[in-house]
Short mmCIF file of C-alpha atoms in Angstrom, two decimals:
data_model
loop_
_atom_site.label_atom_id
_atom_site.label_comp_id
_atom_site.label_asym_id
_atom_site.label_seq_id
_atom_site.Cartn_x
_atom_site.Cartn_y
_atom_site.Cartn_z
CA MET A 1401 119.99 59.67 -31.58
CA THR A 1402 118.31 59.61 -34.99
CA GLY A 1403 114.77 60.89 -35.47
CA LYS A 1404 113.52 57.30 -35.80
CA GLN A 1405 115.30 56.24 -32.60
CA ARG A 1406 113.93 59.27 -30.74
CA ARG A 1407 110.40 58.45 -31.94
CA GLU A 1408 110.74 54.86 -30.68
CA GLN A 1409 112.12 56.11 -27.36
CA LEU A 1410 109.16 58.46 -26.93
CA LEU A 1411 106.74 55.65 -27.80
CA ASP A 1412 108.33 53.33 -25.22
CA ILE A 1413 108.28 55.99 -22.52
CA GLY A 1414 104.76 57.08 -23.44
CA ARG A 1415 103.56 53.48 -23.26
CA THR A 1416 105.01 53.11 -19.76
CA VAL A 1417 103.57 56.39 -18.48
CA PHE A 1418 100.11 55.81 -20.00
CA ALA A 1419 100.05 52.36 -18.37
CA GLU A 1420 101.06 53.80 -15.00
CA ARG A 1421 98.88 56.91 -14.95
CA GLY A 1422 96.21 56.52 -17.63
CA TYR A 1423 95.59 59.03 -20.38
CA ASP A 1424 94.29 61.85 -18.18
CA GLY A 1425 97.07 61.45 -15.61
CA THR A 1426 99.82 61.63 -18.22
CA SER A 1427 101.41 64.88 -19.37
CA VAL A 1428 103.69 65.77 -22.25
CA GLU A 1429 105.99 67.35 -19.66
CA GLU A 1430 106.51 64.04 -17.87
CA ILE A 1431 107.12 62.12 -21.09
CA ALA A 1432 109.64 64.74 -22.24
CA GLU A 1433 111.35 64.78 -18.85
CA ARG A 1434 111.74 60.99 -18.75
CA ALA A 1435 113.11 61.05 -22.31
CA GLY A 1436 115.52 63.86 -21.47
CA VAL A 1437 114.12 66.13 -24.17
CA SER A 1438 112.08 69.32 -24.33
CA LYS A 1439 108.31 69.34 -24.82
CA PRO A 1440 108.60 70.64 -28.41
CA VAL A 1441 110.39 67.39 -29.38
CA VAL A 1442 107.33 65.37 -28.35
CA TYR A 1443 105.06 67.78 -30.26
CA GLU A 1444 107.34 67.56 -33.31
CA HIS A 1445 107.04 63.77 -33.47
CA PHE A 1446 103.40 63.29 -32.46
CA GLY A 1447 101.63 66.64 -32.42
CA GLY A 1448 100.91 66.23 -28.71
CA LYS A 1449 99.72 63.73 -26.13
CA GLU A 1450 96.74 62.62 -28.23
CA GLY A 1451 98.92 61.71 -31.20
CA LEU A 1452 101.39 59.78 -29.08
CA TYR A 1453 98.58 57.92 -27.32
CA ALA A 1454 96.92 57.01 -30.61
CA VAL A 1455 100.13 55.48 -31.99
CA VAL A 1456 100.77 53.54 -28.75
CA VAL A 1457 97.21 52.14 -28.78
CA ASP A 1458 97.31 51.27 -32.49
CA ARG A 1459 100.56 49.37 -32.03
CA GLU A 1460 99.29 47.43 -29.03
CA MET A 1461 96.03 46.53 -30.73
CA GLN A 1462 97.88 45.28 -33.79
CA LEU A 1463 100.27 43.24 -31.63
CA LEU A 1464 97.40 41.59 -29.75
CA LEU A 1465 95.46 40.87 -32.94
CA ASP A 1466 98.57 39.39 -34.58
CA MET A 1467 99.29 37.21 -31.54
CA VAL A 1468 95.77 35.80 -31.39
CA THR A 1469 95.27 35.25 -35.11
CA GLY A 1470 98.81 33.89 -35.43
CA ALA A 1471 98.16 31.39 -32.63
CA LEU A 1472 95.19 29.85 -34.45
CA THR A 1473 97.32 27.29 -36.25
CA GLY A 1474 94.70 24.61 -36.65
CA GLY A 1475 93.82 21.30 -35.18
CA HIS A 1476 90.70 20.18 -33.36
CA SER A 1477 88.25 22.90 -32.32
CA ARG A 1478 89.24 22.46 -28.68
CA GLU A 1479 92.90 22.98 -29.59
CA LEU A 1480 91.98 26.19 -31.41
CA LEU A 1481 90.18 27.42 -28.31
CA GLU A 1482 93.27 26.61 -26.21
CA GLN A 1483 95.49 28.43 -28.70
CA ALA A 1484 93.33 31.55 -28.55
CA ALA A 1485 93.19 31.52 -24.72
CA PHE A 1486 96.96 31.08 -24.47
CA ALA A 1487 97.59 33.86 -27.01
CA LEU A 1488 95.65 36.39 -24.94
CA MET A 1489 97.27 35.23 -21.71
CA ASP A 1490 100.71 35.43 -23.39
CA TYR A 1491 99.99 38.98 -24.54
CA ILE A 1492 98.95 40.01 -21.02
CA ASP A 1493 102.08 38.37 -19.62
CA THR A 1494 104.56 39.86 -22.12
CA SER A 1495 102.87 43.20 -22.80
CA THR A 1496 101.29 44.04 -19.45
CA ASP A 1497 101.61 47.81 -19.97
CA GLY A 1498 99.99 47.52 -23.38
CA PHE A 1499 97.08 45.49 -22.04
CA LYS A 1500 96.53 48.01 -19.22
CA ILE A 1501 96.30 50.75 -21.81
CA LEU A 1502 93.94 48.80 -24.08
CA VAL A 1503 91.39 47.89 -21.43
CA ARG A 1504 90.92 51.49 -20.36
CA ASP A 1505 88.37 53.59 -22.17
CA SER A 1506 90.21 55.76 -24.65
CA PRO A 1507 89.36 59.43 -25.09
CA VAL A 1508 91.13 59.44 -28.46
CA ALA A 1509 89.83 57.92 -31.70
CA GLN A 1510 92.32 55.46 -33.14
CA SER A 1511 92.40 54.00 -36.62
CA THR A 1512 91.96 50.51 -35.21
CA GLY A 1513 89.11 51.46 -32.87
CA SER A 1514 88.61 50.43 -29.27
CA PHE A 1515 89.40 47.33 -27.23
CA ALA A 1516 85.79 46.24 -27.76
CA SER A 1517 86.20 46.51 -31.53
CA LEU A 1518 89.46 44.56 -31.34
CA ILE A 1519 87.69 41.81 -29.42
CA SER A 1520 85.07 41.84 -32.18
CA ASP A 1521 87.82 41.47 -34.80
CA ILE A 1522 89.19 38.45 -32.97
CA ALA A 1523 85.67 37.03 -32.62
CA VAL A 1524 85.28 37.22 -36.40
CA GLN A 1525 88.34 34.96 -36.71
CA VAL A 1526 86.70 32.48 -34.32
CA GLU A 1527 83.31 32.77 -36.03
CA ASP A 1528 84.23 30.65 -39.06
CA ILE A 1529 85.65 27.88 -36.89
CA LEU A 1530 82.59 27.92 -34.66
CA GLY A 1531 80.26 27.97 -37.68
CA LEU A 1532 81.77 24.72 -38.96
CA GLU A 1533 81.49 23.16 -35.50
CA PHE A 1534 77.82 24.21 -35.25
CA LYS A 1535 77.05 22.81 -38.68
CA ALA A 1536 78.73 19.49 -37.87
CA ARG A 1537 76.65 19.19 -34.68
CA GLY A 1538 73.36 20.14 -36.29
CA PHE A 1539 73.11 23.59 -34.69
CA ASP A 1540 72.06 26.75 -36.49
CA SER A 1541 75.34 28.09 -37.91
CA ARG A 1542 73.77 31.58 -38.17
CA LEU A 1543 74.23 31.78 -34.38
CA ALA A 1544 78.02 31.32 -34.67
CA PRO A 1545 78.76 35.10 -34.68
CA MET A 1546 76.92 35.57 -31.38
CA TYR A 1547 78.60 32.59 -29.75
CA SER A 1548 82.05 33.67 -30.96
CA GLN A 1549 81.50 37.07 -29.28
CA MET A 1550 80.53 35.25 -26.07
CA LEU A 1551 83.61 33.01 -26.12
CA VAL A 1552 86.10 35.74 -26.95
CA GLY A 1553 84.49 38.10 -24.44
CA MET A 1554 84.77 35.47 -21.73
CA VAL A 1555 88.48 35.04 -22.44
CA ALA A 1556 89.09 38.82 -22.57
CA LEU A 1557 87.34 39.52 -19.26
CA THR A 1558 89.16 36.65 -17.59
CA GLY A 1559 92.40 38.14 -18.90
CA GLN A 1560 91.56 41.48 -17.27
CA TRP A 1561 90.99 39.72 -13.95
CA TRP A 1562 94.21 37.66 -14.26
CA LEU A 1563 96.22 40.81 -15.00
CA GLU A 1564 95.75 41.85 -11.37
CA VAL A 1565 95.98 38.53 -9.53
CA ARG A 1566 98.41 36.44 -11.63
CA LYS A 1567 97.16 33.28 -9.90
CA PRO A 1568 96.63 30.55 -10.83
CA SER A 1569 99.26 30.07 -13.52
CA LYS A 1570 98.65 31.05 -17.12
CA ALA A 1571 98.32 27.39 -18.14
CA ASP A 1572 95.80 26.72 -15.37
CA VAL A 1573 93.71 29.73 -16.35
CA ALA A 1574 93.74 28.66 -20.01
CA ALA A 1575 92.76 25.10 -19.01
CA HIS A 1576 89.83 26.34 -16.92
CA LEU A 1577 88.67 28.74 -19.63
CA VAL A 1578 88.67 25.93 -22.16
CA ASN A 1579 86.99 23.61 -19.67
CA LEU A 1580 84.07 25.99 -19.21
CA ALA A 1581 83.78 26.87 -22.88
CA TRP A 1582 84.25 23.35 -24.23
CA HIS A 1583 82.10 21.45 -21.81
CA GLY A 1584 79.51 24.19 -21.99
CA LEU A 1585 79.42 23.70 -25.76
CA GLU A 1586 79.33 19.92 -25.40
CA GLY A 1587 76.18 20.04 -23.31
CA MET A 1588 74.55 22.87 -25.24
CA GLU A 1589 70.85 22.58 -25.99
CA ARG A 1590 69.88 22.88 -29.64
CA HIS A 1591 66.99 25.25 -28.78
CA PRO A 1592 67.68 26.78 -25.33
CA THR A 1593 64.73 28.10 -23.37
CA LEU A 1594 64.44 30.20 -20.24
CA VAL A 1595 63.17 28.51 -17.07
CA GLY A 1596 62.28 31.64 -15.05
CA GLU A 1597 59.14 33.71 -15.23
CA ARG A 1598 60.69 36.44 -17.36
CA LYS A 1599 60.48 35.61 -21.05
CA GLN A 1600 61.34 38.97 -22.64
#
């Protein structure tokens, strides 16, 4: 096995073990044992558990970001919302281990940040689309960043829930997400107010 192949093998095994056991429950010994190598081989490639974990997380975050931004191919605003919802559901479906790793709090600083910062990156992509929609409807487009965080956060949290239950189908979940988001936007008040006693 070449050094590059060994590195990829260790990344694949590390990804699986981190998804199964979490960061704290994973040891270099177990990763080395599953790979059929000695512990020094893992240290040679990654400097330890922290280095391996950081590379696994960076790769998964980039994959998810690429899938979501790549799915936004255009069309009506509702179609874009469907594309984004499907992209996240597709990622959860095809990269379940990666998603399990991303939604856990990470004890290691990665170059691409945390799951929350990734969600923020995706929300920035949605922000421009939402800003145009707000402007066309006479809403304050300066509120688009806040609403894009709300929409993307709603999809991300629903994805975390669906990861465990896997029912209803991916298409049904995407349809219901879009239903809530779209029809909520359709009936949105231009200047929402609170109806309860608390005002601050």
